[in-house]
Amino acid sequence: EAQVTQNPRYLITVTGKKLTVTCSQNMNHEYMSWYRQDPGLGLRQIYYSMNVEVTDKGDVPEGYKVSRKEKRNFPLILESPSPNQTSLYFCASSLLMGLAGGNKGDTQYFGPGTRLTVL
Amino acid sequence: AQTVTQSQPEMSVQEAETVTLSCTYDTSESNYYLFWYKQPPSRQMILVIRQEAYKQQNATENRFSVNFQKAAKSFSLKISDSQLGDTAMYFCAFTGGNNNDMRFGAGTRLTVKP
């Protein structure tokens, strides 16, 4: 089954304790992305990746890191979480969004979400 | 920078009736893509419909259709014959040009009443 998986689905942690949220897709998609969802703000893009070893900042990258060492995986790392990072996080993937700089606007497929609480 | 605005935080509709959710966006790009995503209580993000800006014909998917007005930068979603299962948050989204990011509106919470 084609899907995007995220782990964990729920996480409660304390300020300053490093954590990683994993994301994996089995559709051979080039493009992967992380979003956070907050009430009244919709989804805001944190980071995205066009391909292996290629990552770019989205709207709200502060306090987050990502890596893309393999095509299928795109983990989100919070080196020192703070309470303002309490949110619902989504990973998404799609076919190549940009080809030689052009945006193909392919549909993104989303993971089930990770509810993170930082105390 | 591109922005997406959904001016209706909440809406409700009676079952079997029609409802329209509004979305406006701001961009200087000539070619771009617009989406409507549905998020039911399960929190899963589900694509409802996709529109390519260079296509003048409005996209339709069964009971869902859009009214795409490029000059007005408007992209509304019409849901016909509303069903209880349509109760969800609906997000409008934009991606375009040489930018590879994606922008979402704040969402509209739709409730379908029996």
PDB file of C-alpha atoms in Angstrom, chain A:
ATOM      1  CA  GLU A   1       0.000   0.000   0.000  1.00  0.00           C
ATOM      2  CA  ALA A   2       1.319   3.415  -1.011  1.00  0.00           C
ATOM      3  CA  GLN A   3       1.699   5.515   2.093  1.00  0.00           C
ATOM      4  CA  VAL A   4       3.595   8.032   4.174  1.00  0.00           C
ATOM      5  CA  THR A   5       4.333   6.885   7.708  1.00  0.00           C
ATOM      6  CA  GLN A   6       5.337   8.943  10.719  1.00  0.00           C
ATOM      7  CA  ASN A   7       6.547   7.894  14.136  1.00  0.00           C
ATOM      8  CA  PRO A   8       5.721   8.457  16.855  1.00  0.00           C
ATOM      9  CA  ARG A   9       2.071   9.447  16.478  1.00  0.00           C
ATOM     10  CA  TYR A  10       1.989  11.045  19.920  1.00  0.00           C
ATOM     11  CA  LEU A  11       4.873  12.403  21.976  1.00  0.00           C
ATOM     12  CA  ILE A  12       5.050  14.282  25.252  1.00  0.00           C
ATOM     13  CA  THR A  13       8.495  15.564  26.176  1.00  0.00           C
ATOM     14  CA  VAL A  14      10.214  18.237  28.248  1.00  0.00           C
ATOM     15  CA  THR A  15      11.988  21.408  27.248  1.00  0.00           C
ATOM     16  CA  GLY A  16      15.491  20.839  25.943  1.00  0.00           C
ATOM     17  CA  LYS A  17      15.334  17.083  25.402  1.00  0.00           C
ATOM     18  CA  LYS A  18      16.355  16.322  21.829  1.00  0.00           C
ATOM     19  CA  LEU A  19      13.861  14.369  19.772  1.00  0.00           C
ATOM     20  CA  THR A  20      13.425  13.009  16.262  1.00  0.00           C
ATOM     21  CA  VAL A  21      10.197  12.401  14.380  1.00  0.00           C
ATOM     22  CA  THR A  22      10.686   9.937  11.563  1.00  0.00           C
ATOM     23  CA  CYS A  23       8.990  10.066   8.177  1.00  0.00           C
ATOM     24  CA  SER A  24       9.117   7.440   5.473  1.00  0.00           C
ATOM     25  CA  GLN A  25       7.394   7.044   2.096  1.00  0.00           C
ATOM     26  CA  ASN A  26       7.235   4.015  -0.187  1.00  0.00           C
ATOM     27  CA  MET A  27       6.166   5.781  -3.402  1.00  0.00           C
ATOM     28  CA  ASN A  28       9.638   6.681  -4.686  1.00  0.00           C
ATOM     29  CA  HIS A  29       8.747  10.356  -4.412  1.00  0.00           C
ATOM     30  CA  GLU A  30      11.447  12.954  -4.934  1.00  0.00           C
ATOM     31  CA  TYR A  31       9.841  15.713  -2.887  1.00  0.00           C
ATOM     32  CA  MET A  32       9.277  15.522   0.860  1.00  0.00           C
ATOM     33  CA  SER A  33       8.166  18.158   3.297  1.00  0.00           C
ATOM     34  CA  TRP A  34       7.362  18.869   6.936  1.00  0.00           C
ATOM     35  CA  TYR A  35       4.499  21.069   8.153  1.00  0.00           C
ATOM     36  CA  ARG A  36       3.179  22.131  11.498  1.00  0.00           C
ATOM     37  CA  GLN A  37      -0.495  22.785  12.079  1.00  0.00           C
ATOM     38  CA  ASP A  38      -1.681  25.261  14.703  1.00  0.00           C
ATOM     39  CA  PRO A  39      -5.243  26.499  15.346  1.00  0.00           C
ATOM     40  CA  GLY A  40      -6.109  29.542  13.264  1.00  0.00           C
ATOM     41  CA  LEU A  41      -2.862  29.343  11.287  1.00  0.00           C
ATOM     42  CA  GLY A  42      -3.453  26.377   9.025  1.00  0.00           C
ATOM     43  CA  LEU A  43      -0.412  24.381   7.939  1.00  0.00           C
ATOM     44  CA  ARG A  44       2.928  26.099   7.756  1.00  0.00           C
ATOM     45  CA  GLN A  45       5.873  24.575   5.967  1.00  0.00           C
ATOM     46  CA  ILE A  46       8.972  23.949   8.074  1.00  0.00           C
ATOM     47  CA  TYR A  47      11.436  22.396   5.618  1.00  0.00           C
ATOM     48  CA  TYR A  48      11.239  20.625   2.316  1.00  0.00           C
ATOM     49  CA  SER A  49      13.556  18.472   0.249  1.00  0.00           C
ATOM     50  CA  MET A  50      13.709  18.246  -3.524  1.00  0.00           C
ATOM     51  CA  ASN A  51      15.908  15.158  -3.511  1.00  0.00           C
ATOM     52  CA  VAL A  52      18.556  13.303  -1.538  1.00  0.00           C
ATOM     53  CA  GLU A  53      20.951  15.737   0.155  1.00  0.00           C
ATOM     54  CA  VAL A  54      18.885  18.737  -1.038  1.00  0.00           C
ATOM     55  CA  THR A  55      16.877  20.579   1.625  1.00  0.00           C
ATOM     56  CA  ASP A  56      15.424  24.084   1.854  1.00  0.00           C
ATOM     57  CA  LYS A  57      13.776  26.193   4.508  1.00  0.00           C
ATOM     58  CA  GLY A  58      10.055  26.760   4.490  1.00  0.00           C
ATOM     59  CA  ASP A  59       8.175  29.463   6.355  1.00  0.00           C
ATOM     60  CA  VAL A  60       9.010  28.444   9.925  1.00  0.00           C
ATOM     61  CA  PRO A  61      12.374  26.612  10.051  1.00  0.00           C
ATOM     62  CA  GLU A  62      13.685  28.063  13.339  1.00  0.00           C
ATOM     63  CA  GLY A  63      14.321  25.412  15.956  1.00  0.00           C
ATOM     64  CA  TYR A  64      14.155  22.502  13.514  1.00  0.00           C
ATOM     65  CA  LYS A  65      16.626  20.466  11.496  1.00  0.00           C
ATOM     66  CA  VAL A  66      16.113  17.926   8.756  1.00  0.00           C
ATOM     67  CA  SER A  67      18.231  15.534   6.752  1.00  0.00           C
ATOM     68  CA  ARG A  68      17.666  13.567   3.556  1.00  0.00           C
ATOM     69  CA  LYS A  69      20.264  10.845   3.343  1.00  0.00           C
ATOM     70  CA  GLU A  70      17.940   8.387   1.657  1.00  0.00           C
ATOM     71  CA  LYS A  71      15.156   9.043  -0.809  1.00  0.00           C
ATOM     72  CA  ARG A  72      12.460   7.402   1.294  1.00  0.00           C
ATOM     73  CA  ASN A  73      13.267   8.990   4.685  1.00  0.00           C
ATOM     74  CA  PHE A  74      13.038  12.576   5.876  1.00  0.00           C
ATOM     75  CA  PRO A  75      13.382  12.871   9.675  1.00  0.00           C
ATOM     76  CA  LEU A  76      12.547  16.039  11.583  1.00  0.00           C
ATOM     77  CA  ILE A  77      14.907  16.851  14.432  1.00  0.00           C
ATOM     78  CA  LEU A  78      14.250  19.167  17.355  1.00  0.00           C
ATOM     79  CA  GLU A  79      17.635  19.686  19.018  1.00  0.00           C
ATOM     80  CA  SER A  80      16.263  21.613  22.002  1.00  0.00           C
ATOM     81  CA  PRO A  81      12.469  21.597  21.988  1.00  0.00           C
ATOM     82  CA  SER A  82      10.570  24.472  23.550  1.00  0.00           C
ATOM     83  CA  PRO A  83       6.882  24.798  24.510  1.00  0.00           C
ATOM     84  CA  ASN A  84       6.157  26.941  21.431  1.00  0.00           C
ATOM     85  CA  GLN A  85       6.934  23.882  19.326  1.00  0.00           C
ATOM     86  CA  THR A  86       3.906  22.100  20.757  1.00  0.00           C
ATOM     87  CA  SER A  87       1.912  21.379  17.631  1.00  0.00           C
ATOM     88  CA  LEU A  88       0.555  18.815  15.195  1.00  0.00           C
ATOM     89  CA  TYR A  89       3.214  17.845  12.659  1.00  0.00           C
ATOM     90  CA  PHE A  90       2.688  16.401   9.199  1.00  0.00           C
ATOM     91  CA  CYS A  91       5.125  14.880   6.785  1.00  0.00           C
ATOM     92  CA  ALA A  92       4.200  14.829   3.095  1.00  0.00           C
ATOM     93  CA  SER A  93       5.673  13.601  -0.159  1.00  0.00           C
ATOM     94  CA  SER A  94       5.030  14.014  -3.868  1.00  0.00           C
ATOM     95  CA  LEU A  95       6.566  13.393  -7.259  1.00  0.00           C
ATOM     96  CA  LEU A  96       9.189  15.887  -8.297  1.00  0.00           C
ATOM     97  CA  MET A  97       7.796  19.304  -7.593  1.00  0.00           C
ATOM     98  CA  GLY A  98      10.391  21.156  -9.598  1.00  0.00           C
ATOM     99  CA  LEU A  99      12.174  20.108 -12.755  1.00  0.00           C
ATOM    100  CA  ALA A 100      15.064  22.372 -13.697  1.00  0.00           C
ATOM    101  CA  GLY A 101      13.515  25.042 -11.499  1.00  0.00           C
ATOM    102  CA  GLY A 102       9.955  24.588 -12.702  1.00  0.00           C
ATOM    103  CA  ASN A 103       7.212  23.665 -10.274  1.00  0.00           C
ATOM    104  CA  LYS A 104       5.114  20.758 -11.437  1.00  0.00           C
ATOM    105  CA  GLY A 105       2.534  21.181  -8.694  1.00  0.00           C
ATOM    106  CA  ASP A 106       2.153  17.504  -8.046  1.00  0.00           C
ATOM    107  CA  THR A 107      -0.273  16.370  -5.381  1.00  0.00           C
ATOM    108  CA  GLN A 108       1.218  15.887  -1.938  1.00  0.00           C
ATOM    109  CA  TYR A 109       0.392  12.809   0.093  1.00  0.00           C
ATOM    110  CA  PHE A 110       0.348  13.299   3.831  1.00  0.00           C
ATOM    111  CA  GLY A 111       1.300  11.111   6.753  1.00  0.00           C
ATOM    112  CA  PRO A 112      -1.120  10.582   9.660  1.00  0.00           C
ATOM    113  CA  GLY A 113       0.367  13.356  11.800  1.00  0.00           C
ATOM    114  CA  THR A 114       2.387  13.502  15.028  1.00  0.00           C
ATOM    115  CA  ARG A 115       0.935  15.279  18.040  1.00  0.00           C
ATOM    116  CA  LEU A 116       3.877  16.786  19.966  1.00  0.00           C
ATOM    117  CA  THR A 117       3.588  18.353  23.412  1.00  0.00           C
ATOM    118  CA  VAL A 118       6.614  20.074  24.931  1.00  0.00           C
ATOM    119  CA  LEU A 119       6.275  20.772  28.650  1.00  0.00           C
TER     120      LEU A 119
END
